[in-house]
Amino acid sequence: MEWLTNLFTATDSVAHIVVLYAIVIAVGVYLGKIKIGGISLGVTFVLFAGIAAGHIGFTATPSVLAFLQEFGLILFVFMIGLQVGPGFFESFKRGGVTLNALSTATILLNIIVMFACYYIFFDTSDPRNLPMMVGTLYGAVTNTPGLGAASEALASVFTNGDIPQIASGYACAYPLGVLGIIGATIAIRYICHIGLNKEEDQLNNEENENGAVKPHFLNLEVTNSYLEGKTIIQVHNFLNRDFVCSRLLHDGHVSTPTGSTVFHIGDRLFIVCAAKDAEAIIAFIGPTVEVNWETQDEPMVSKRIVVTRPSINGKTLGQMHFSSGFGVNVTRVTRHGMDLFASPSLSLQIGDRIMVVGREGAVNRVASVMGNSVKRLDAPNIATIFIGILVGILFGSIPIACPGIPVPIKLGIAGGPLIIAILIGRFGYKFHLVTYTTTSANMMLREIGLVLFLASVGIKAGGSFVETIVQGDGLKYVYTGFLITIIPILIIGTIARVKFKFNYFTIMGMIAGTYTDPPALAYANSVCSKEAPAVGYSTVYPLSMFLRIFMAQIIVLFFCGI
């Protein structure tokens, strides 16, 4: 049985390392699914499983733990960047500036409360207490990438190798952090005397306000005498509204109109436009009517076509000349599950699904040009991922000298890949980089990176965790972490409601996104039938994730290095 003993004790053995991580990750994932009061810790429980393994001496060599920790962090933050990149800059539009400003204020308040707790409750003469409070901060705000960024930055400050295991503070604060986010969100509801039914009614009344990119479908009859003999291009230019006329019924015959097609009184049109433009288009062209397009004599088809050809990546709909070149019309584009109006200026991306209307032969020609090969999408673009990681590491290694900071600031292996991934996700098509990955592929790579990081951090911290809790300041980390969690939410959430009049469900999503906390978003979605929580979450999530990671390094390098 010596072979079995070596499998669990030979720390430099590859088999031992694989067994160690397999056990820690599997146990952590399964235990993380257990719900208490309807709330579970999810994959983050891998950290606690790692702490338990480290505590009993089930560990690996420090160099292996360090490599797997850093590689997991790189993979995790890079896949996050690819996910949020396409919507990062768009999140500042349509009211997003105010939400992101409130989110930024919340992040700054988290840091201010952390420093207040540090000076009130801890011995400031001990140089290890502030780093531990940074770990507590990131447990309180449930942000694992920030923990990774802070841990990496500490390595450049504590050059003697005696790096504080801030994961202990993180682990102490995390459970109450999850509960505190949801609890403080509920408290705002009572502080501001908010009724959920009234908020739902408000969303029903306002759901068309953000319809600029959502397609709206109209069957219209041409009754405006001014339009007699006018082409679609002339009508489009005069009305100054984006719309697509995908079918035209004239004298009993259906055709696919082009820009030069002429309108006549009595023509019936199938028009797709942005929801906010529908009223103006109806007023100018004519009233809505009932038309059974299926019974017309000219066969027309509507087909969803998947963009999979790399050469199409980044081209706008206007550049593709669908109407004049193929005799078809594109009425909408589906991206990441969201329908977008097919504006001529909309850039196509790999993975987009376009709705094409026209004769069957013409539609099939468009399908061949677009690629329409779902199988091609199933394979992740590994080259783009590792090119991005390489550039991100190089970018994160650039030293930036700042006055008052003892060592140059570096974005490091967390911040560098994150920024490069965001830029590639948004602008990669300009450099012929195909950034599309299926949601499942992105989640798989992300989760693998996360569990490798959490397991490594937990195993490294496990040796001193119990001592920190029992003999050290473990209880302080718990209650100071809770204060860090709830105080900013109560302040900013109330301001968002009282001063800026945001819908309560939008506030819930904004808070969940600011704390990058999926359980809080899941709770918000459970009490709201609309998309407001998800919209608030996605609006602030990209900037919040970036600031959480970046501020972790700033705090450590500027304050812990003094």
Coordinates of C-alpha atoms in Angstrom, one line a residue:
M1 CA 0.0 0.0 0.0
E2 CA 3.0 2.3 -0.2
W3 CA 1.9 3.5 -3.6
L4 CA -1.4 4.7 -2.1
T5 CA 0.4 6.5 0.7
N6 CA 2.8 8.2 -1.7
L7 CA -0.2 9.3 -3.8
F8 CA -1.4 11.4 -0.9
T9 CA 2.0 12.5 0.7
A10 CA 4.6 12.9 -2.1
T11 CA 4.1 16.6 -2.6
D12 CA 6.4 16.8 -5.6
S13 CA 4.6 14.0 -7.5
V14 CA 2.4 15.0 -10.5
A15 CA -0.1 12.3 -9.5
H16 CA -0.3 13.7 -6.0
I17 CA -0.9 17.3 -7.3
V18 CA -3.7 16.1 -9.6
V19 CA -5.3 14.1 -6.8
L20 CA -5.0 17.1 -4.4
Y21 CA -6.7 19.5 -6.8
A22 CA -9.3 17.0 -7.9
I23 CA -10.4 16.3 -4.4
V24 CA -10.4 20.0 -3.3
I25 CA -12.3 21.2 -6.3
A26 CA -14.8 18.4 -6.4
V27 CA -15.6 18.6 -2.7
G28 CA -15.8 22.4 -2.9
V29 CA -18.1 22.5 -5.8
Y30 CA -20.5 19.9 -4.3
L31 CA -20.6 21.6 -0.9
G32 CA -21.1 24.9 -2.6
K33 CA -24.4 23.7 -4.0
I34 CA -25.9 23.3 -0.5
K35 CA -28.4 26.1 0.1
I36 CA -29.0 27.6 3.5
G37 CA -32.0 29.9 3.6
G38 CA -32.2 29.7 -0.2
I39 CA -28.6 31.0 -0.6
S40 CA -25.5 29.0 -1.6
L41 CA -21.8 30.0 -1.7
G42 CA -21.4 28.4 -5.1
V43 CA -18.0 27.7 -6.5
T44 CA -16.4 29.9 -3.9
F45 CA -16.7 27.0 -1.5
V46 CA -13.6 25.6 -3.2
L47 CA -11.6 28.2 -1.2
F48 CA -12.9 26.7 2.1
A49 CA -12.2 23.1 0.9
G50 CA -8.7 24.2 0.0
I51 CA -8.3 25.8 3.5
A52 CA -9.4 22.5 5.1
A53 CA -6.9 20.5 2.9
G54 CA -4.1 22.9 3.8
H55 CA -4.9 22.8 7.5
I56 CA -4.5 19.0 7.7
G57 CA -1.2 19.1 5.7
F58 CA -2.7 17.9 2.4
T59 CA -0.7 20.3 0.1
A60 CA 1.8 20.6 -2.7
T61 CA 5.1 22.3 -3.2
P62 CA 5.0 26.2 -3.1
S63 CA 6.1 26.6 -6.7
V64 CA 3.3 24.4 -8.0
L65 CA 0.7 26.2 -5.9
A66 CA 2.0 29.6 -7.1
F67 CA 1.9 28.6 -10.8
L68 CA -1.6 27.1 -10.7
Q69 CA -2.9 30.0 -8.7
E70 CA -1.5 32.6 -11.1
F71 CA -2.4 30.7 -14.3
G72 CA -6.0 30.2 -13.0
L73 CA -6.3 33.9 -12.2
I74 CA -5.0 34.8 -15.7
L75 CA -7.5 32.5 -17.4
F76 CA -10.4 33.6 -15.2
V77 CA -10.0 37.4 -15.7
F78 CA -9.2 37.1 -19.4
M79 CA -12.5 35.2 -20.1
I80 CA -14.3 37.7 -18.0
G81 CA -12.8 40.5 -20.1
L82 CA -13.9 38.7 -23.4
Q83 CA -17.4 38.4 -22.0
V84 CA -17.9 42.1 -20.9
G85 CA -15.8 43.6 -23.7
P86 CA -18.5 44.0 -26.3
G87 CA -20.7 45.9 -23.9
F88 CA -18.1 47.7 -21.9
F89 CA -18.2 51.1 -23.7
E90 CA -21.9 50.8 -24.6
S91 CA -22.7 50.6 -20.9
F92 CA -22.1 54.3 -20.6
K93 CA -25.0 55.1 -22.9
R94 CA -28.7 55.6 -22.3
G95 CA -28.5 56.5 -18.6
G96 CA -25.6 54.2 -17.9
V97 CA -23.3 57.1 -16.9
T98 CA -25.4 57.8 -13.8
L99 CA -25.6 54.1 -12.8
N100 CA -21.8 53.7 -13.3
A101 CA -21.1 56.9 -11.3
L102 CA -23.2 55.5 -8.4
S103 CA -21.4 52.1 -8.8
T104 CA -18.0 53.9 -8.7
A105 CA -19.1 55.8 -5.6
T106 CA -20.1 52.5 -3.9
I107 CA -16.7 51.0 -4.7
L108 CA -14.9 54.1 -3.2
L109 CA -17.2 53.9 -0.1
N110 CA -16.2 50.3 0.4
I111 CA -12.6 51.4 0.5
I112 CA -13.3 54.3 2.8
V113 CA -15.2 52.1 5.2
M114 CA -12.4 49.5 5.1
F115 CA -9.8 52.2 6.1
A116 CA -12.2 53.5 8.8
C117 CA -12.5 50.0 10.3
Y118 CA -8.7 49.5 10.1
Y119 CA -8.0 52.7 12.1
I120 CA -10.8 52.1 14.6
F121 CA -10.5 48.3 15.3
F122 CA -6.9 47.3 14.4
D123 CA -3.4 47.9 15.6
T124 CA -2.0 50.2 12.8
S125 CA 1.6 49.6 14.0
D126 CA 1.5 46.0 12.7
P127 CA 2.3 46.1 8.9
R128 CA 0.4 42.9 8.3
N129 CA -3.0 44.2 9.5
L130 CA -3.7 46.5 6.5
P131 CA -3.1 43.7 3.9
M132 CA -5.4 41.4 5.9
M133 CA -8.0 44.2 5.8
V134 CA -7.6 44.3 2.0
G135 CA -8.5 40.6 1.9
T136 CA -11.4 41.3 4.2
L137 CA -12.6 44.0 1.8
Y138 CA -12.6 41.7 -1.1
G139 CA -14.4 39.0 0.8
A140 CA -17.0 41.6 1.9
V141 CA -17.6 42.6 -1.7
T142 CA -17.5 39.0 -2.9
N143 CA -14.9 39.8 -5.6
T144 CA -12.4 37.0 -6.2
P145 CA -10.4 38.7 -9.0
G146 CA -9.7 41.6 -6.7
L147 CA -8.3 39.1 -4.1
G148 CA -6.0 37.7 -6.8
A149 CA -4.8 41.2 -7.9
A150 CA -4.1 42.2 -4.3
S151 CA -2.3 38.9 -3.6
E152 CA -0.1 39.4 -6.7
A153 CA 0.7 43.1 -5.7
L154 CA 1.7 42.0 -2.2
A155 CA 4.4 39.9 -3.7
S156 CA 6.1 43.1 -5.0
V157 CA 5.8 44.8 -1.6
F158 CA 6.8 41.9 0.8
T159 CA 10.0 41.0 -1.1
N160 CA 11.3 38.9 1.8
G161 CA 8.9 36.1 1.0
D162 CA 6.8 36.6 4.1
I163 CA 3.6 37.5 2.2
P164 CA 0.4 37.8 4.4
Q165 CA -2.1 35.2 3.5
I166 CA -5.0 37.6 3.0
A167 CA -7.2 34.8 1.9
S168 CA -8.0 34.3 5.6
G169 CA -9.6 37.7 5.8
Y170 CA -11.4 37.0 2.5
A171 CA -12.8 33.7 3.8
C172 CA -13.9 35.3 7.1
A173 CA -15.8 38.1 5.4
Y174 CA -17.2 36.3 2.3
P175 CA -20.3 34.4 3.8
L176 CA -21.7 37.4 5.5
G177 CA -20.8 39.4 2.4
V178 CA -23.2 37.3 0.3
L179 CA -26.0 37.7 3.0
G180 CA -25.2 41.3 3.6
I181 CA -25.7 42.4 0.0
I182 CA -29.1 40.8 -0.2
G183 CA -30.1 42.0 3.3
A184 CA -29.0 45.6 2.7
T185 CA -30.9 45.6 -0.7
I186 CA -34.0 44.5 1.1
A187 CA -33.4 47.2 3.8
I188 CA -33.5 49.9 1.1
R189 CA -36.9 48.8 0.1
Y190 CA -38.2 49.6 3.6
I191 CA -36.2 52.7 4.1
C192 CA -37.6 54.2 1.0
H193 CA -41.1 52.7 1.4
I194 CA -41.1 50.9 -1.9
G195 CA -43.9 48.7 -3.1
L196 CA -42.9 46.0 -5.5
N197 CA -46.1 45.9 -7.4
K198 CA -45.9 49.7 -8.0
E199 CA -42.3 49.2 -9.3
E200 CA -43.5 46.5 -11.7
D201 CA -46.2 48.8 -13.0
Q202 CA -43.7 51.5 -13.6
L203 CA -41.5 49.2 -15.6
N204 CA -44.6 48.2 -17.7
N205 CA -45.1 51.9 -18.5
E206 CA -41.5 52.5 -19.4
E207 CA -40.5 49.3 -21.2
N208 CA -40.5 51.1 -24.5
E209 CA -38.2 53.9 -23.4
N210 CA -35.1 51.8 -24.1
G211 CA -36.5 50.5 -27.4
A212 CA -33.9 52.2 -29.6
V213 CA -32.2 48.9 -30.4
K214 CA -35.2 46.6 -30.1
P215 CA -37.0 45.7 -33.4
H216 CA -40.6 46.6 -33.8
F217 CA -42.8 45.1 -36.5
L218 CA -45.5 46.9 -38.5
N219 CA -48.0 46.0 -41.2
L220 CA -48.8 49.4 -42.9
E221 CA -50.9 50.6 -45.8
V222 CA -49.6 53.6 -47.8
T223 CA -52.2 56.4 -47.5
N224 CA -50.0 59.5 -47.6
S225 CA -50.4 61.0 -51.1
Y226 CA -46.9 62.5 -50.9
L227 CA -45.4 59.1 -51.1
E228 CA -46.9 58.3 -54.5
G229 CA -44.0 57.6 -56.9
K230 CA -41.3 58.1 -54.2
T231 CA -38.6 55.5 -53.7
I232 CA -37.8 53.9 -50.4
I233 CA -34.5 55.8 -50.2
Q234 CA -36.3 59.1 -50.7
V235 CA -38.8 58.2 -48.0
H236 CA -36.0 57.1 -45.7
N237 CA -34.0 60.3 -46.2
F238 CA -37.1 62.6 -45.8
L239 CA -38.3 60.8 -42.6
N240 CA -34.8 60.6 -41.2
R241 CA -35.7 57.4 -39.3
D242 CA -34.0 54.0 -39.7
F243 CA -36.5 51.3 -40.9
V244 CA -36.4 48.2 -43.1
C245 CA -39.2 47.4 -45.5
S246 CA -38.8 43.6 -46.0
R247 CA -42.0 42.9 -48.0
L248 CA -44.3 44.9 -50.2
L249 CA -47.8 43.9 -51.5
H250 CA -48.7 45.7 -54.7
D251 CA -51.6 44.7 -57.0
G252 CA -51.8 41.3 -55.3
H253 CA -48.1 40.5 -55.8
V254 CA -45.5 40.3 -53.0
S255 CA -42.0 41.4 -53.7
T256 CA -38.8 42.1 -51.7
P257 CA -38.3 45.8 -52.0
T258 CA -34.9 47.5 -52.6
G259 CA -33.9 51.1 -52.1
S260 CA -35.1 52.0 -55.6
T261 CA -38.6 50.4 -55.2
V262 CA -41.4 52.9 -55.7
F263 CA -44.3 53.3 -53.3
H264 CA -47.9 53.7 -54.5
I265 CA -51.1 54.5 -52.7
G266 CA -52.7 51.3 -51.4
D267 CA -49.4 49.4 -51.2
R268 CA -49.1 47.3 -48.1
L269 CA -45.7 47.0 -46.3
F270 CA -44.1 44.9 -43.7
I271 CA -41.7 47.3 -41.8
V272 CA -39.2 46.6 -39.1
C273 CA -38.0 49.6 -37.1
A274 CA -36.8 50.7 -33.7
A275 CA -39.7 50.8 -31.2
K276 CA -39.2 54.5 -30.5
D277 CA -39.6 55.3 -34.2
A278 CA -42.8 53.3 -34.8
E279 CA -45.2 56.2 -34.0
A280 CA -43.5 58.6 -36.4
I281 CA -43.3 56.0 -39.2
I282 CA -47.0 55.2 -38.8
A283 CA -48.0 58.9 -38.9
F284 CA -46.0 59.5 -42.1
I285 CA -46.7 56.4 -44.2
G286 CA -50.2 55.2 -43.1
P287 CA -52.2 53.2 -40.6
T288 CA -51.5 49.6 -39.5
V289 CA -53.5 46.9 -41.2
E290 CA -54.0 43.1 -41.2
V291 CA -52.0 41.3 -43.9
N292 CA -51.7 37.5 -44.2
W293 CA -48.3 37.3 -45.9
E294 CA -48.4 33.5 -45.9
T295 CA -51.2 33.4 -48.6
Q296 CA -49.5 35.6 -51.2
D297 CA -48.6 34.2 -54.6
E298 CA -44.8 34.9 -54.5
P299 CA -42.9 32.5 -52.2
M300 CA -41.0 34.4 -49.6
V301 CA -39.0 32.9 -46.7
S302 CA -37.6 34.2 -43.5
K303 CA -34.5 32.5 -42.2
R304 CA -32.1 33.0 -39.3
I305 CA -28.5 32.9 -40.6
V306 CA -25.5 32.5 -38.3
V307 CA -22.4 34.7 -39.1
T308 CA -19.5 32.3 -39.0
R309 CA -17.2 33.4 -41.8
P310 CA -14.2 35.3 -40.3
S311 CA -14.1 37.8 -43.3
I312 CA -17.5 39.2 -42.3
N313 CA -16.4 40.0 -38.8
G314 CA -16.6 43.7 -38.2
K315 CA -18.4 44.7 -41.4
T316 CA -21.5 46.8 -41.1
L317 CA -24.9 45.9 -42.5
G318 CA -24.6 48.8 -44.9
Q319 CA -21.3 47.5 -46.3
M320 CA -22.9 44.1 -47.1
H321 CA -25.5 45.6 -49.6
F322 CA -28.1 43.0 -48.8
S323 CA -30.9 44.8 -50.5
S324 CA -29.2 45.9 -53.7
G325 CA -26.7 43.0 -54.0
F326 CA -28.8 40.0 -52.9
G327 CA -32.4 41.2 -53.2
V328 CA -33.1 40.4 -49.5
N329 CA -33.6 42.4 -46.4
V330 CA -32.1 41.9 -42.9
T331 CA -34.7 42.8 -40.3
R332 CA -33.0 42.1 -37.0
V333 CA -29.8 40.8 -35.5
T334 CA -29.7 38.5 -32.4
R335 CA -26.5 38.9 -30.3
H336 CA -26.0 37.2 -27.0
G337 CA -29.7 36.4 -26.8
M338 CA -30.8 40.0 -27.4
D339 CA -32.6 41.2 -30.6
L340 CA -31.1 44.3 -32.1
F341 CA -32.6 46.5 -34.9
A342 CA -30.7 46.0 -38.1
S343 CA -29.4 49.5 -38.5
P344 CA -27.0 50.0 -41.5
S345 CA -24.3 51.1 -39.1
L346 CA -24.5 48.0 -36.9
S347 CA -21.2 46.0 -37.1
L348 CA -21.6 42.3 -37.5
Q349 CA -19.7 39.9 -35.2
I350 CA -19.0 36.2 -35.4
G351 CA -21.8 34.4 -33.7
D352 CA -24.5 37.0 -34.7
R353 CA -27.8 35.5 -36.0
I354 CA -29.4 37.7 -38.7
M355 CA -33.0 37.4 -39.8
V356 CA -33.1 37.5 -43.6
V357 CA -36.2 37.9 -45.7
G358 CA -36.5 37.3 -49.4
R359 CA -36.8 34.7 -52.1
E360 CA -35.5 31.3 -51.0
G361 CA -32.6 31.2 -53.6
A362 CA -31.4 34.7 -52.6
V363 CA -31.6 33.9 -48.9
N364 CA -29.6 30.7 -49.4
R365 CA -26.9 32.8 -51.3
V366 CA -26.7 35.1 -48.3
A367 CA -26.3 32.0 -46.0
S368 CA -23.3 30.8 -48.0
V369 CA -21.7 34.2 -47.8
M370 CA -22.3 34.5 -44.0
G371 CA -21.0 31.0 -43.4
N372 CA -24.0 29.7 -41.5
S373 CA -21.9 26.8 -40.0
V374 CA -23.0 26.3 -36.4
K375 CA -20.3 23.5 -36.1
R376 CA -17.6 26.2 -36.7
L377 CA -18.9 28.1 -33.6
D378 CA -18.5 25.1 -31.4
A379 CA -14.7 25.2 -31.5
P380 CA -13.3 28.0 -29.2
N381 CA -10.8 30.3 -30.8
I382 CA -7.8 29.2 -28.8
A383 CA -5.3 31.2 -30.8
T384 CA -7.1 34.5 -30.0
I385 CA -7.3 33.6 -26.3
F386 CA -3.6 32.9 -26.0
I387 CA -2.5 35.8 -28.2
G388 CA -4.6 38.0 -25.9
I389 CA -3.1 36.5 -22.8
L390 CA 0.4 37.0 -24.2
V391 CA -0.3 40.7 -25.0
G392 CA -2.0 41.1 -21.6
I393 CA 1.0 39.8 -19.7
L394 CA 3.3 42.1 -21.6
F395 CA 1.0 45.0 -21.1
G396 CA 0.6 44.2 -17.4
S397 CA 4.4 44.0 -16.9
I398 CA 5.0 47.7 -18.0
P399 CA 6.2 49.6 -14.9
I400 CA 4.5 52.9 -14.3
A401 CA 6.2 55.3 -11.9
C402 CA 3.9 57.3 -9.7
P403 CA 4.9 60.0 -7.1
G404 CA 4.5 58.8 -3.6
I405 CA 4.5 55.1 -4.4
P406 CA 7.7 53.3 -3.5
V407 CA 7.6 50.8 -6.3
P408 CA 6.4 51.3 -9.9
I409 CA 2.7 50.4 -10.5
K410 CA 2.1 47.4 -12.8
L411 CA -1.3 46.2 -13.9
G412 CA 0.1 42.7 -13.4
I413 CA -1.2 39.4 -14.5
A414 CA -4.7 40.3 -13.3
G415 CA -5.1 43.8 -14.6
G416 CA -3.2 43.5 -17.9
P417 CA -5.0 40.5 -19.4
L418 CA -8.3 42.0 -18.2
I419 CA -7.9 45.3 -20.0
I420 CA -6.5 43.6 -23.2
A421 CA -9.4 41.1 -23.1
I422 CA -11.9 44.0 -22.9
L423 CA -10.3 45.7 -25.8
I424 CA -10.1 42.5 -27.9
G425 CA -13.7 41.7 -27.1
R426 CA -14.8 45.1 -28.3
F427 CA -12.3 45.9 -31.1
G428 CA -10.7 42.6 -32.0
Y429 CA -12.6 42.4 -35.3
K430 CA -10.6 45.4 -36.5
F431 CA -7.5 43.3 -36.3
H432 CA -9.1 40.2 -37.8
L433 CA -9.2 38.5 -34.4
V434 CA -12.2 36.2 -34.0
T435 CA -13.2 36.6 -30.4
Y436 CA -16.4 34.6 -30.4
T437 CA -16.7 31.7 -27.9
T438 CA -20.0 30.0 -27.0
T439 CA -21.4 30.9 -23.7
S440 CA -20.7 27.4 -22.4
A441 CA -17.1 27.5 -23.6
N442 CA -16.5 30.8 -22.0
M443 CA -18.0 29.6 -18.7
M444 CA -16.0 26.4 -18.8
L445 CA -12.7 28.1 -19.2
R446 CA -13.6 30.8 -16.7
E447 CA -14.7 28.3 -14.1
I448 CA -11.6 26.2 -14.6
G449 CA -9.4 29.2 -14.0
L450 CA -11.5 30.3 -11.0
V451 CA -11.4 26.9 -9.2
L452 CA -7.6 26.5 -9.8
F453 CA -7.1 29.9 -8.3
L454 CA -9.4 29.4 -5.3
A455 CA -8.0 25.9 -4.6
S456 CA -4.4 27.2 -4.6
V457 CA -5.2 30.2 -2.4
G458 CA -7.1 28.0 0.1
I459 CA -4.4 25.4 0.3
K460 CA -1.7 28.0 0.9
A461 CA -3.8 29.8 3.5
G462 CA -4.9 26.6 5.3
G463 CA -1.9 26.2 7.4
S464 CA -2.4 29.4 9.4
F465 CA -6.2 29.8 9.0
V466 CA -7.3 28.2 12.3
E467 CA -4.7 30.1 14.2
T468 CA -5.8 33.4 12.6
I469 CA -9.4 32.7 13.5
V470 CA -8.9 31.4 17.1
Q471 CA -5.9 33.4 18.3
G472 CA -5.9 36.3 15.9
D473 CA -8.4 38.8 14.6
G474 CA -10.8 36.4 12.9
L475 CA -13.9 37.7 14.6
K476 CA -12.9 41.3 13.7
Y477 CA -12.6 40.3 10.0
V478 CA -16.2 39.0 10.2
Y479 CA -17.9 42.0 11.6
T480 CA -15.7 44.7 9.9
G481 CA -16.4 42.8 6.6
F482 CA -20.1 43.0 7.3
L483 CA -19.8 46.8 7.8
I484 CA -17.8 47.2 4.6
T485 CA -20.6 45.3 2.8
I486 CA -23.8 47.0 4.0
I487 CA -22.9 50.7 4.7
P488 CA -22.1 51.7 1.1
I489 CA -25.2 49.9 -0.1
L490 CA -27.5 51.6 2.3
I491 CA -26.1 55.0 1.4
I492 CA -25.8 54.7 -2.4
G493 CA -29.0 52.7 -2.8
T494 CA -31.0 55.4 -0.9
I495 CA -29.4 58.2 -3.0
A496 CA -30.2 56.3 -6.2
R497 CA -33.8 56.1 -5.2
V498 CA -34.4 59.4 -3.5
K499 CA -32.3 61.7 -5.7
F500 CA -32.1 60.0 -9.1
K501 CA -35.5 58.2 -8.9
F502 CA -34.3 54.9 -10.3
N503 CA -36.6 52.0 -10.3
Y504 CA -36.0 49.7 -7.3
F505 CA -35.4 46.7 -9.5
T506 CA -32.8 48.6 -11.4
I507 CA -31.1 49.5 -8.1
M508 CA -31.1 45.9 -7.1
G509 CA -29.3 45.0 -10.4
M510 CA -26.9 47.9 -10.0
I511 CA -25.9 46.8 -6.5
A512 CA -25.5 43.1 -7.6
G513 CA -23.3 44.3 -10.5
T514 CA -21.2 46.6 -8.4
Y515 CA -20.5 43.7 -6.0
T516 CA -20.1 41.3 -9.0
D517 CA -22.4 39.0 -7.0
P518 CA -24.5 36.5 -9.0
P519 CA -26.5 35.3 -5.9
A520 CA -27.8 38.9 -5.4
L521 CA -28.8 39.1 -9.1
A522 CA -30.6 35.8 -8.8
Y523 CA -32.5 37.1 -5.8
A524 CA -33.4 40.3 -7.7
N525 CA -34.6 38.2 -10.7
S526 CA -36.7 36.1 -8.4
V527 CA -38.8 39.1 -7.2
C528 CA -39.1 40.8 -10.6
S529 CA -40.7 39.5 -13.8
K530 CA -38.9 42.1 -16.0
E531 CA -35.4 42.6 -17.3
A532 CA -34.6 45.6 -15.1
P533 CA -32.3 43.8 -12.6
A534 CA -30.3 42.2 -15.4
V535 CA -30.0 45.5 -17.3
G536 CA -28.8 47.3 -14.1
Y537 CA -26.3 44.4 -13.4
S538 CA -24.9 44.3 -17.0
T539 CA -24.6 48.1 -17.2
V540 CA -22.3 48.5 -14.2
Y541 CA -20.6 45.1 -14.1
P542 CA -17.8 45.7 -16.7
L543 CA -16.5 49.0 -15.1
S544 CA -17.0 47.6 -11.5
M545 CA -15.0 44.5 -12.3
F546 CA -12.2 46.6 -13.8
L547 CA -12.2 49.0 -10.8
R548 CA -12.3 46.2 -8.2
I549 CA -9.2 44.7 -9.7
F550 CA -7.3 47.9 -10.4
M551 CA -8.1 49.4 -6.9
A552 CA -6.8 46.3 -5.2
Q553 CA -3.4 46.9 -6.7
I554 CA -3.5 50.6 -6.0
I555 CA -4.3 50.1 -2.3
V556 CA -1.6 47.5 -1.8
L557 CA 1.1 49.3 -3.7
F558 CA 0.4 52.8 -2.3
F559 CA -0.6 52.0 1.3
C560 CA 0.8 48.6 2.1
G561 CA 4.2 49.6 0.7
I562 CA 4.7 52.6 2.9

